[in-house]
Amino acid sequence: MSRPRHPSAPPPATRVDAIVLGASAGGVEALSRLLPTLPRDFRPALLIVIHIPRGHPSLLVNVFTPHCALPVHEAGDKQPIEPGTVYFAPPDYHLLVDRDAHGPTLALSQDAPVHFSRPAIDVLFESAADVYGARLGGVLLTGANTDGALGLQAVHRAGGVTLVQKPDTARVATMPAAALAAGPVDFVLPLEQMPAVFRAWGDGGAI
Amino acid sequence: MRPRMLDVASKDFDIELRLLLEALYLKYHYDFRGYAASSLKRRLAQAADHFDCATLSQLQDRVLHEPALFPALLDYLTVQVSELFRDPSYYRALREHVVPVLRTYPSLKVWIAGCSTGEEAWSLAILLREEGLLERTLIYATDINPSALQRAEAGVYAVERIAAFTQNHRLSGARTSLSDYYTAAYGGAVFDRSLKGHIVFSDHSLATDSVFAEVQLLSCRNVLIYFNRELQERALGLFAESLCHKGFLGLGARESLRFSSHEATFTPVVPEDRLYQKR
């Protein structure tokens, strides 16, 4: 299943149908620099897990909607995944990707927390890798734990493209560093350089 | 950080998964074939790891030939964590919008489908006692997992959980103190036997069994998310059949009747708390 790929080699110019994105401490700030740069005609769906405390309604949709050209939703169970749409995992639920007769759908679960987190990044990434295979981009940003490292490797094994925030540019470097320690990653970039990569994934063009 | 042995994204995993679910159905008559694949795969990969099986085929071999292993596997397949008065606003909505209607019935039946370890059954019993309705009520609490049902019936919960339970209960619009309903003993809190006289804990599968009673209130929370759309349809069909005219249906905080053919059978009563009424 896995194919050799040198970390600094350019990625294959396949189009990506979805991007899974995980962030923890410092994540809201990082996303508020990233998501508003994406244009209205951006094609991939974005599925996002940010570690947030349970027991409070998530304000993420309210925070990001006014600044984004793309529609922003809280993920609902069995919801079909639309292109060019941002979905946030709801508090206290894992977000997964499933598939039905019409295509990829969102799925929620209340299985045990992973890395003390629900939602957990690994859970989203592994299930998305299963459904999207090579047509998936996986992105890990700032955070103070190791969630997402195994999930990113699952994306890589399934043939998807992986990107990690350059640890010394992250608010908290633990999560990006853990991701890099876990195995090969296609891109290691500061936030500012990510939108160009995202757009290239969406177009299927070379970077 | 040890990677799991099984790669859920491998093609073989899908084949072996179908064979394993078929085997469980043929041998034990438990039907997981309509469960949502994504979370089922994850839990089976964990189970395989736990039983030191390198593949799902090995797990299948063992569960077919070692029946003693099946209950432990069932715990992996059905494990769910709940709390007393979980999502307190749901219980508040029940008090405000459902209890006044329930008062008009001389006798009441309530079905908690997928009761797991019983937290919701005990919560509803307490709520109905507070509202003066428990004496005329019979609560059916059903699940497919016998060991979960045993724990539910025992009604013993770790003392560490009581603070969260108490907080939830208070936020649900409590009329009494939660401590009126349990006794702390042996590191656990044991819920009141006088509540239990009104609860029947029983084995029932939403995947294979049919309706067994007409009920005025049916609560099934955080269960449908584990089903695929076809099995959701089956379960909602059972609910529609079981509920009396104008009976109430409560779902989990992120579940809805959207995308279901049964949407038109129900009217939303308190949409934000996923409370519906049969037309």
XYZ file of N, CA, C and O in Angstrom, chain B residues 77-268:
768
model
N -17.906 -3.774 20.658
C -18.807 -3.369 19.589
C -19.889 -2.404 20.052
O -20.470 -1.688 19.254
N -20.174 -2.416 21.335
C -21.308 -1.614 21.803
C -20.904 -0.586 22.854
O -21.750 0.112 23.362
N -19.626 -0.493 23.166
C -19.228 0.331 24.308
C -19.696 1.779 24.148
O -19.539 2.389 23.095
N -20.362 2.253 25.137
C -20.839 3.627 25.121
C -20.822 4.169 26.531
O -21.073 3.445 27.470
N -20.507 5.412 26.615
C -20.416 6.031 27.928
C -21.536 7.037 28.052
O -21.793 7.796 27.135
N -22.234 6.998 29.184
C -23.286 7.985 29.392
C -23.143 8.588 30.775
O -22.212 8.266 31.506
N -24.054 9.457 31.106
C -24.055 10.098 32.421
C -25.492 10.228 32.849
O -26.378 10.282 31.997
N -25.720 10.337 34.154
C -27.060 10.669 34.582
C -27.393 12.089 34.113
O -26.539 12.981 34.178
N -28.601 12.271 33.627
C -29.084 13.571 33.163
C -28.125 14.209 32.166
O -27.902 15.409 32.162
N -27.553 13.356 31.319
C -26.660 13.861 30.288
C -27.420 14.809 29.348
O -28.545 14.534 28.975
N -26.792 15.882 28.935
C -27.442 16.953 28.172
C -28.653 17.445 28.965
O -29.805 17.191 28.591
N -28.408 18.158 30.063
C -29.504 18.536 30.975
C -30.647 19.271 30.280
O -31.795 19.141 30.694
N -30.343 20.002 29.216
C -31.422 20.768 28.575
C -32.460 19.823 27.959
O -33.631 20.187 27.824
N -32.030 18.615 27.581
C -32.978 17.625 27.069
C -34.000 17.279 28.147
O -35.218 17.226 27.889
N -33.509 17.055 29.370
C -34.415 16.702 30.468
C -35.304 17.888 30.856
O -36.459 17.725 31.228
N -34.720 19.095 30.751
C -35.523 20.286 31.039
C -36.652 20.387 30.011
O -37.801 20.689 30.357
N -36.315 20.095 28.754
C -37.349 20.140 27.707
C -38.420 19.087 27.964
O -39.614 19.334 27.749
N -38.013 17.912 28.465
C -39.007 16.882 28.804
C -39.955 17.400 29.883
O -41.179 17.221 29.803
N -39.380 18.030 30.919
C -40.225 18.545 32.003
C -41.222 19.567 31.482
O -42.403 19.563 31.839
N -40.731 20.457 30.613
C -41.578 21.574 30.189
C -42.599 21.178 29.131
O -43.721 21.660 29.154
N -42.201 20.316 28.201
C -43.062 20.085 27.041
C -43.730 18.717 27.018
O -44.739 18.541 26.353
N -43.160 17.735 27.731
C -43.698 16.381 27.638
C -44.481 16.005 28.901
O -45.588 15.472 28.820
N -43.918 16.335 30.055
C -44.570 15.963 31.317
C -46.023 16.457 31.391
O -46.913 15.688 31.785
N -46.321 17.717 30.990
C -47.725 18.158 31.075
C -48.673 17.271 30.252
O -49.808 17.040 30.672
N -48.181 16.755 29.120
C -49.027 15.869 28.306
C -49.126 14.491 28.966
O -50.194 13.881 29.003
N -47.987 14.014 29.501
C -47.998 12.697 30.151
C -48.966 12.668 31.328
O -49.566 11.631 31.624
N -49.130 13.812 31.998
C -50.046 13.871 33.141
C -51.472 13.503 32.765
O -52.256 13.095 33.615
N -51.806 13.667 31.487
C -53.188 13.428 31.074
C -53.496 11.942 30.886
O -54.641 11.577 30.670
N -52.457 11.080 30.939
C -52.683 9.635 30.773
C -52.818 8.955 32.140
O -52.049 9.250 33.051
N -53.762 8.029 32.274
C -53.901 7.311 33.556
C -52.735 6.370 33.822
O -52.373 6.144 34.983
N -52.154 5.780 32.761
C -50.975 4.952 32.968
C -50.018 5.199 31.813
O -50.435 5.564 30.710
N -48.731 5.022 32.099
C -47.702 5.430 31.146
C -46.726 4.318 30.864
O -46.344 3.568 31.757
N -46.307 4.259 29.592
C -45.199 3.377 29.237
C -44.136 4.214 28.528
O -44.440 5.065 27.691
N -42.885 3.941 28.918
C -41.750 4.669 28.356
C -40.757 3.637 27.850
O -40.534 2.615 28.507
N -40.156 3.884 26.680
C -39.147 2.969 26.145
C -37.829 3.715 25.989
O -37.779 4.733 25.312
N -36.806 3.195 26.646
C -35.462 3.710 26.424
C -34.723 2.672 25.583
O -34.375 1.599 26.074
N -34.528 3.006 24.321
C -33.932 2.053 23.385
C -32.425 2.276 23.340
O -31.966 3.387 23.087
N -31.672 1.201 23.588
C -30.219 1.336 23.643
C -29.789 1.960 24.947
O -29.071 2.957 24.983
N -30.212 1.347 26.075
C -30.013 1.989 27.380
C -28.600 1.811 27.893
O -28.209 2.447 28.872
N -27.806 0.947 27.252
C -26.414 0.733 27.669
C -26.344 0.448 29.171
O -27.062 -0.422 29.649
N -25.545 1.178 29.916
C -25.376 0.857 31.336
C -26.392 1.566 32.232
O -26.198 1.646 33.447
N -27.460 2.092 31.647
C -28.633 2.452 32.434
C -28.762 3.886 32.919
O -29.772 4.236 33.536
N -27.768 4.717 32.641
C -27.804 6.075 33.188
C -29.099 6.820 32.833
O -29.675 7.529 33.662
N -29.532 6.637 31.585
C -30.726 7.360 31.165
C -31.991 6.800 31.821
O -32.907 7.550 32.159
N -32.023 5.484 32.035
C -33.204 4.878 32.672
C -33.375 5.421 34.095
O -34.474 5.805 34.501
N -32.271 5.449 34.839
C -32.351 5.963 36.204
C -32.695 7.451 36.204
O -33.459 7.926 37.047
N -32.150 8.195 35.252
C -32.457 9.631 35.174
C -33.950 9.858 34.942
O -34.573 10.690 35.610
N -34.513 9.091 34.006
C -35.937 9.292 33.702
C -36.810 8.867 34.872
O -37.821 9.507 35.164
N -36.393 7.799 35.554
C -37.174 7.371 36.722
C -37.181 8.478 37.782
O -38.229 8.781 38.373
N -36.015 9.084 37.999
C -35.939 10.161 38.993
C -36.785 11.350 38.553
O -37.568 11.914 39.338
N -36.662 11.702 37.276
C -37.433 12.840 36.767
C -38.938 12.589 36.932
O -39.688 13.453 37.387
N -39.371 11.374 36.578
C -40.810 11.084 36.656
C -41.288 11.053 38.113
O -42.412 11.458 38.409
N -40.420 10.588 39.028
C -40.807 10.646 40.434
C -40.951 12.091 40.884
O -41.921 12.463 41.552
N -39.996 12.930 40.497
C -40.061 14.347 40.869
C -41.324 15.004 40.341
O -41.864 15.913 40.966
N -41.760 14.542 39.180
C -42.949 15.146 38.570
C -44.226 14.427 39.005
O -45.305 14.694 38.481
N -44.104 13.469 39.931
C -45.281 12.779 40.466
C -45.887 11.761 39.516
O -47.059 11.394 39.649
N -45.103 11.295 38.541
C -45.666 10.396 37.535
C -45.143 8.965 37.618
O -45.679 8.070 36.972
N -44.097 8.735 38.404
C -43.445 7.425 38.346
C -44.367 6.298 38.793
O -44.311 5.200 38.255
N -45.244 6.585 39.771
C -46.080 5.518 40.321
C -46.993 4.899 39.267
O -47.387 3.749 39.388
N -47.312 5.653 38.233
C -48.176 5.098 37.176
C -47.402 4.741 35.912
O -47.985 4.578 34.834
N -46.070 4.660 36.041
C -45.236 4.472 34.846
C -44.479 3.161 34.865
O -44.000 2.719 35.910
N -44.352 2.568 33.678
C -43.456 1.439 33.479
C -42.427 1.841 32.424
O -42.792 2.277 31.326
N -41.150 1.747 32.794
C -40.079 2.102 31.866
C -39.451 0.817 31.328
O -38.981 -0.008 32.107
N -39.469 0.648 30.011
C -38.720 -0.445 29.391
C -37.357 0.092 28.980
O -37.286 1.014 28.167
N -36.307 -0.483 29.551
C -34.963 -0.082 29.164
C -34.319 -1.258 28.445
O -34.127 -2.318 29.037
N -34.013 -1.086 27.169
C -33.550 -2.232 26.374
C -32.172 -1.977 25.780
O -31.784 -0.844 25.509
N -31.453 -3.072 25.591
C -30.138 -3.004 24.945
C -29.808 -4.396 24.414
O -30.455 -5.376 24.790
N -28.796 -4.464 23.547
C -28.413 -5.782 23.025
C -27.301 -6.430 23.844
O -27.013 -7.603 23.682
N -26.662 -5.660 24.706
C -25.490 -6.172 25.418
C -25.871 -6.657 26.824
O -26.172 -5.841 27.694
N -25.880 -7.978 27.059
C -26.333 -8.498 28.359
C -25.523 -7.966 29.534
O -26.083 -7.718 30.607
N -24.209 -7.787 29.353
C -23.422 -7.331 30.502
C -23.718 -5.864 30.803
O -23.738 -5.446 31.957
N -23.979 -5.064 29.753
C -24.384 -3.671 29.988
C -25.723 -3.641 30.725
O -25.922 -2.856 31.656
N -26.645 -4.540 30.321
C -27.960 -4.587 30.973
C -27.837 -4.956 32.444
O -28.544 -4.412 33.289
N -26.925 -5.889 32.723
C -26.701 -6.264 34.127
C -26.224 -5.077 34.947
O -26.689 -4.831 36.062
N -25.280 -4.341 34.358
C -24.778 -3.156 35.063
C -25.885 -2.116 35.213
O -26.002 -1.456 36.233
N -26.701 -1.995 34.180
C -27.809 -1.038 34.227
C -28.770 -1.386 35.355
O -29.179 -0.531 36.137
N -29.073 -2.667 35.455
C -30.024 -3.123 36.463
C -29.453 -2.963 37.872
O -30.173 -2.616 38.812
N -28.141 -3.204 38.000
C -27.509 -3.043 39.315
C -27.586 -1.583 39.771
O -27.732 -1.294 40.961
N -27.506 -0.659 38.826
C -27.615 0.762 39.175
C -26.546 1.244 40.126
O -26.807 2.064 41.001
N -25.347 0.723 39.971
C -24.230 1.145 40.815
C -23.235 1.910 39.946
O -22.770 1.386 38.933
N -22.930 3.125 40.350
C -22.007 3.940 39.570
C -20.870 4.435 40.460
O -21.049 4.615 41.670
N -19.696 4.616 39.859
C -18.521 5.035 40.627
C -18.784 6.372 41.316
O -19.372 7.275 40.715
N -18.336 6.480 42.554
C -18.600 7.694 43.334
C -18.004 8.926 42.651
O -18.566 10.017 42.737
N -16.882 8.728 41.945
C -16.244 9.880 41.280
C -17.177 10.525 40.257
O -16.982 11.677 39.884
N -18.158 9.779 39.781
C -19.023 10.331 38.746
C -20.180 11.144 39.326
O -20.881 11.853 38.593
N -20.371 11.011 40.659
C -21.569 11.606 41.258
C -21.590 13.138 41.155
O -22.641 13.745 40.958
N -20.430 13.770 41.243
C -20.407 15.233 41.159
C -20.974 15.702 39.817
O -21.805 16.616 39.771
N -20.533 15.043 38.742
C -21.030 15.422 37.409
C -22.522 15.126 37.293
O -23.289 15.930 36.746
N -22.938 13.966 37.841
C -24.364 13.607 37.804
C -25.200 14.678 38.526
O -26.269 15.071 38.062
N -24.693 15.105 39.698
C -25.430 16.061 40.519
C -25.580 17.393 39.793
O -26.657 18.006 39.780
N -24.492 17.812 39.178
C -24.505 19.063 38.410
C -25.510 18.976 37.259
O -26.338 19.862 37.077
N -25.476 17.861 36.515
C -26.430 17.668 35.413
C -27.866 17.695 35.922
O -28.740 18.319 35.322
N -28.089 16.980 37.027
C -29.434 16.877 37.586
C -29.959 18.271 37.940
O -31.089 18.633 37.612
N -29.087 19.061 38.576
C -29.495 20.412 38.961
C -29.883 21.227 37.714
O -30.906 21.894 37.684
N -29.057 21.128 36.672
C -29.311 21.896 35.445
C -30.555 21.403 34.698
O -31.085 22.098 33.840
N -31.005 20.189 35.027
C -32.182 19.649 34.340
C -33.485 20.203 34.908
O -34.560 19.835 34.458
N -33.376 21.085 35.909
C -34.576 21.628 36.538
C -35.029 20.790 37.716
O -36.227 20.652 37.983
N -34.077 20.222 38.451
C -34.367 19.313 39.557
C -35.313 19.938 40.578
O -35.236 21.133 40.864
N -36.185 19.093 41.100
C -37.081 19.545 42.169
C -36.660 18.973 43.514
O -37.231 19.278 44.540
N -35.710 18.049 43.490
C -35.234 17.431 44.725
C -33.708 17.342 44.631
O -33.117 17.807 43.672
N -33.093 16.717 45.636
C -31.643 16.539 45.595
C -31.329 15.134 45.089
O -31.980 14.171 45.476
N -30.330 15.032 44.246
C -29.986 13.718 43.695
C -29.633 12.735 44.814
O -29.884 11.536 44.707
N -29.069 13.260 45.895
C -28.654 12.384 46.995
C -29.845 11.678 47.650
O -29.669 10.715 48.389
N -31.065 12.146 47.356
C -32.247 11.442 47.864
C -32.402 10.069 47.210
O -33.173 9.234 47.693
N -31.700 9.845 46.108
C -31.982 8.643 45.307
C -30.874 7.609 45.299
O -30.963 6.621 44.606
N -29.763 7.887 45.998
C -28.718 6.867 46.025
C -28.099 6.752 47.412
O -28.221 7.646 48.246
N -27.466 5.614 47.655
C -26.725 5.371 48.883
C -25.287 5.083 48.488
O -25.048 4.259 47.600
N -24.357 5.768 49.122
C -22.954 5.506 48.812
C -22.481 4.317 49.625
O -22.686 4.255 50.833
N -21.900 3.336 48.955
C -21.399 2.149 49.643
C -20.364 1.452 48.787
O -20.508 1.396 47.563
N -19.327 0.937 49.421
C -18.294 0.167 48.723
C -17.710 0.914 47.525
O -17.493 0.341 46.462
N -17.478 2.202 47.659
C -16.885 2.967 46.570
C -17.835 3.248 45.427
O -17.445 3.778 44.394
N -19.102 2.857 45.593
C -20.074 3.102 44.532
C -21.294 3.817 45.092
O -21.519 3.826 46.298
N -22.070 4.397 44.195
C -23.353 4.963 44.577
C -24.424 4.025 44.035
O -24.484 3.774 42.839
N -25.253 3.511 44.926
C -26.280 2.543 44.543
C -27.614 3.262 44.434
O -28.074 3.874 45.404
N -28.247 3.185 43.269
C -29.502 3.903 43.103
C -30.662 3.129 43.721
O -30.658 1.901 43.810
N -31.610 3.911 44.170
C -32.744 3.522 44.982
C -33.566 2.365 44.385
O -34.017 2.442 43.255
N -33.778 1.323 45.218
C -34.564 0.164 44.754
C -36.012 0.523 44.439
O -36.657 -0.121 43.629
N -36.531 1.570 45.114
C -37.940 1.903 44.881
C -38.144 2.473 43.476
O -39.238 2.471 42.938
N -37.039 2.988 42.878
C -37.134 3.431 41.477
C -37.177 2.217 40.562
O -37.884 2.158 39.573
N -36.395 1.221 40.950
C -36.194 0.068 40.081
C -37.474 -0.718 39.841
O -37.636 -1.344 38.783
N -38.371 -0.666 40.813
C -39.648 -1.359 40.653
C -40.421 -0.888 39.427
O -41.340 -1.564 38.965
N -40.028 0.255 38.888
C -40.736 0.787 37.730
C -39.962 0.649 36.433
O -40.368 1.187 35.408
N -38.806 -0.009 36.519
C -37.999 -0.187 35.303
C -37.858 -1.672 34.984
O -37.527 -2.463 35.857
N -38.118 -2.025 33.741
C -37.876 -3.384 33.268
C -36.678 -3.343 32.327
O -36.720 -2.671 31.293
N -35.587 -4.002 32.710
C -34.415 -4.056 31.842
C -34.525 -5.305 30.988
O -34.740 -6.396 31.505
N -34.369 -5.127 29.680
C -34.627 -6.266 28.816
C -33.799 -6.210 27.527
O -33.456 -5.146 27.025
N -33.523 -7.408 27.033
C -32.766 -7.580 25.803
C -33.642 -7.246 24.599
O -34.744 -7.782 24.467
N -33.184 -6.356 23.735
C -33.926 -6.049 22.518
C -32.973 -5.475 21.489
O -32.140 -4.628 21.811
N -33.104 -5.936 20.253
C -32.232 -5.448 19.183
C -33.029 -4.636 18.177
O -34.025 -5.109 17.627
N -32.566 -3.417 17.918
C -33.223 -2.577 16.919
C -32.938 -3.089 15.511
O -33.597 -2.689 14.560
N -31.955 -3.991 15.406
C -31.595 -4.524 14.091
C -32.413 -5.745 13.721
O -32.650 -5.998 12.539
N -32.863 -6.528 14.724
C -33.528 -7.788 14.383
C -34.890 -7.988 15.058
O -35.681 -8.799 14.603
N -35.182 -7.290 16.148
C -36.437 -7.519 16.874
C -37.530 -6.553 16.419
O -37.274 -5.607 15.687
N -38.749 -6.822 16.902
C -39.861 -5.955 16.504
C -40.420 -5.212 17.716
O -39.869 -5.276 18.803
N -41.514 -4.506 17.481
C -42.117 -3.683 18.531
C -42.781 -4.558 19.575
O -43.348 -5.594 19.243
N -42.696 -4.188 20.856
C -43.261 -5.031 21.918
C -44.277 -4.308 22.776
O -44.923 -4.909 23.611
N -44.450 -2.994 22.600
C -45.402 -2.279 23.440
C -45.768 -0.952 22.794
O -45.025 -0.440 21.961
N -46.925 -0.416 23.187
C -47.266 0.936 22.773
C -46.838 1.888 23.869
O -47.174 1.703 25.041
N -46.037 2.881 23.509
C -45.474 3.780 24.529
C -45.852 5.233 24.238
O -46.127 5.601 23.101
N -45.834 6.040 25.309
C -46.132 7.470 25.161
C -44.862 8.297 24.978
O -44.901 9.409 24.467
N -43.738 7.744 25.469
C -42.459 8.443 25.337
C -41.385 7.430 24.980
O -41.314 6.356 25.603
N -40.575 7.787 23.987
C -39.509 6.894 23.556
C -38.224 7.714 23.475
O -38.173 8.730 22.788
N -37.222 7.292 24.213
C -35.967 8.028 24.211
C -34.880 7.117 23.658
O -34.675 6.015 24.157
N -34.212 7.561 22.617
C -33.160 6.757 22.003
C -32.049 7.722 21.600
O -32.075 8.322 20.536
N -31.093 7.890 22.505
C -30.121 8.962 22.276
C -28.727 8.396 22.046
O -28.270 7.518 22.763
N -28.065 8.937 21.042
C -26.700 8.522 20.694
C -26.609 7.037 20.371
O -25.653 6.372 20.731
N -27.638 6.532 19.742
C -27.633 5.153 19.260
C -27.653 5.152 17.731
O -26.863 4.467 17.088
N -28.537 5.970 17.167
C -28.699 5.969 15.706
C -27.420 6.375 14.980
O -27.211 5.976 13.835
N -26.549 7.145 15.623
C -25.309 7.545 14.934
C -24.434 6.330 14.626
O -23.599 6.395 13.741
N -24.641 5.222 15.329
C -23.826 4.032 15.062
C -24.397 3.167 13.941
O -23.801 2.169 13.575
N -25.569 3.543 13.440
C -26.225 2.758 12.400
C -26.007 3.401 11.034
O -25.890 4.623 10.934
N -26.011 2.588 9.977
C -26.043 3.172 8.639
C -27.483 3.584 8.337
O -28.393 3.368 9.132
N -27.662 4.198 7.172
C -28.964 4.796 6.909
C -30.091 3.769 6.864
O -31.197 4.025 7.342
N -29.824 2.591 6.325
C -30.871 1.567 6.231
C -31.314 1.109 7.627
O -32.505 0.964 7.902
N -30.343 0.904 8.498
C -30.692 0.455 9.845
C -31.364 1.585 10.638
O -32.279 1.332 11.429
N -30.935 2.824 10.386
C -31.635 3.958 11.001
C -33.101 3.954 10.596
O -33.990 4.170 11.424
N -33.339 3.708 9.316
C -34.704 3.673 8.814
C -35.516 2.595 9.531
O -36.657 2.811 9.914
N -34.901 1.431 9.712
C -35.591 0.334 10.391
C -35.945 0.745 11.816
O -37.077 0.574 12.263
N -34.955 1.306 12.521
C -35.177 1.678 13.918
C -36.261 2.750 14.026
O -37.174 2.643 14.847
N -36.180 3.756 13.160
C -37.191 4.821 13.222
C -38.572 4.277 12.883
O -39.577 4.739 13.431
N -38.627 3.263 12.006
C -39.893 2.607 11.699
C -40.474 1.932 12.939
O -41.674 2.042 13.219
N -39.610 1.261 13.700
C -40.062 0.632 14.948
C -40.580 1.698 15.919
O -41.597 1.517 16.588
N -39.861 2.816 15.989
C -40.264 3.874 16.923
C -41.638 4.423 16.545
O -42.508 4.600 17.402
N -41.818 4.666 15.243
C -43.101 5.205 14.781
C -44.230 4.232 15.110
O -45.328 4.631 15.498
N -43.946 2.945 14.963
C -44.946 1.910 15.228
C -45.249 1.807 16.722
O -46.375 1.569 17.130
N -44.240 1.988 17.537
C -44.399 1.786 18.976
C -45.089 2.971 19.656
O -45.800 2.802 20.643
N -44.872 4.164 19.124
C -45.423 5.348 19.782
C -46.927 5.455 19.560
O -47.430 5.198 18.463
N -47.636 5.871 20.600
C -49.067 6.122 20.452
C -49.250 7.413 19.652
O -48.293 8.174 19.444
N -50.474 7.668 19.213
C -50.788 8.917 18.547
C -50.364 10.075 19.448
O -50.667 10.083 20.637
N -49.587 11.008 18.917
C -49.079 12.169 19.671
C -48.014 11.798 20.713
O -47.715 12.589 21.611
N -47.474 10.565 20.594
C -46.395 10.178 21.504
C -45.115 10.926 21.173
O -44.932 11.451 20.070
N -44.188 10.964 22.159
C -42.969 11.768 22.016
C -41.741 10.898 21.743
O -41.590 9.821 22.319
N -40.873 11.437 20.898
C -39.613 10.772 20.580
C -38.455 11.721 20.887
O -38.454 12.871 20.442
N -37.470 11.245 21.678
C -36.282 12.044 21.962
C -35.058 11.398 21.353
O -34.845 10.193 21.493
N -34.254 12.189 20.637
C -33.023 11.688 20.026
C -31.812 12.373 20.666
O -31.956 13.296 21.463
N -30.608 11.907 20.282
C -29.382 12.493 20.810
C -29.124 13.882 20.257
O -29.701 14.288 19.250
N -28.225 14.600 20.931
C -28.001 16.011 20.641
C -27.595 16.281 19.193
O -27.820 17.371 18.671
N -26.978 15.308 18.516
C -26.538 15.524 17.129
C -27.270 14.618 16.166
O -26.802 14.355 15.070
N -28.402 14.072 16.603
C -29.168 13.210 15.715
C -30.418 13.952 15.260
O -30.946 14.785 16.005
N -30.868 13.669 14.061
C -32.097 14.323 13.631
C -32.825 13.411 12.655
O -32.309 12.379 12.247
N -34.028 13.816 12.326
C -34.807 13.035 11.365
C -34.565 13.512 9.946
O -35.156 12.994 8.995
N -33.688 14.509 9.797
C -33.315 14.939 8.443
C -32.725 13.753 7.719
O -32.103 12.898 8.332
N -32.855 13.684 6.451
C -32.335 12.586 5.615
C -33.079 11.281 5.886
O -32.639 10.234 5.459
N -34.179 11.301 6.632
C -34.919 10.061 6.888
C -36.284 10.117 6.230
O -36.906 11.177 6.142
N -36.774 8.937 5.794
C -38.093 8.893 5.174
C -39.190 9.044 6.229
O -40.349 9.193 5.909
N -38.804 8.971 7.519
C -39.790 9.088 8.591
C -39.960 10.532 9.070
O -40.700 10.795 10.008
N -39.252 11.456 8.415
C -39.294 12.847 8.863
C -40.734 13.355 8.945
O -41.115 14.034 9.900
N -41.546 12.988 7.955
C -42.908 13.511 7.892
C -43.837 12.891 8.932
O -44.931 13.384 9.178
N -43.396 11.794 9.568
C -44.215 11.140 10.594
C -44.213 11.938 11.897
O -45.057 11.740 12.756
N -43.208 12.807 12.035
C -43.017 13.502 13.315
C -43.013 15.023 13.136
O -42.626 15.533 12.087
N -43.429 15.713 14.194
C -43.331 17.169 14.234
C -42.273 17.539 15.267
O -42.296 17.005 16.377
N -41.357 18.452 14.941
C -40.403 18.875 15.973
C -41.133 19.633 17.088
O -41.967 20.483 16.800
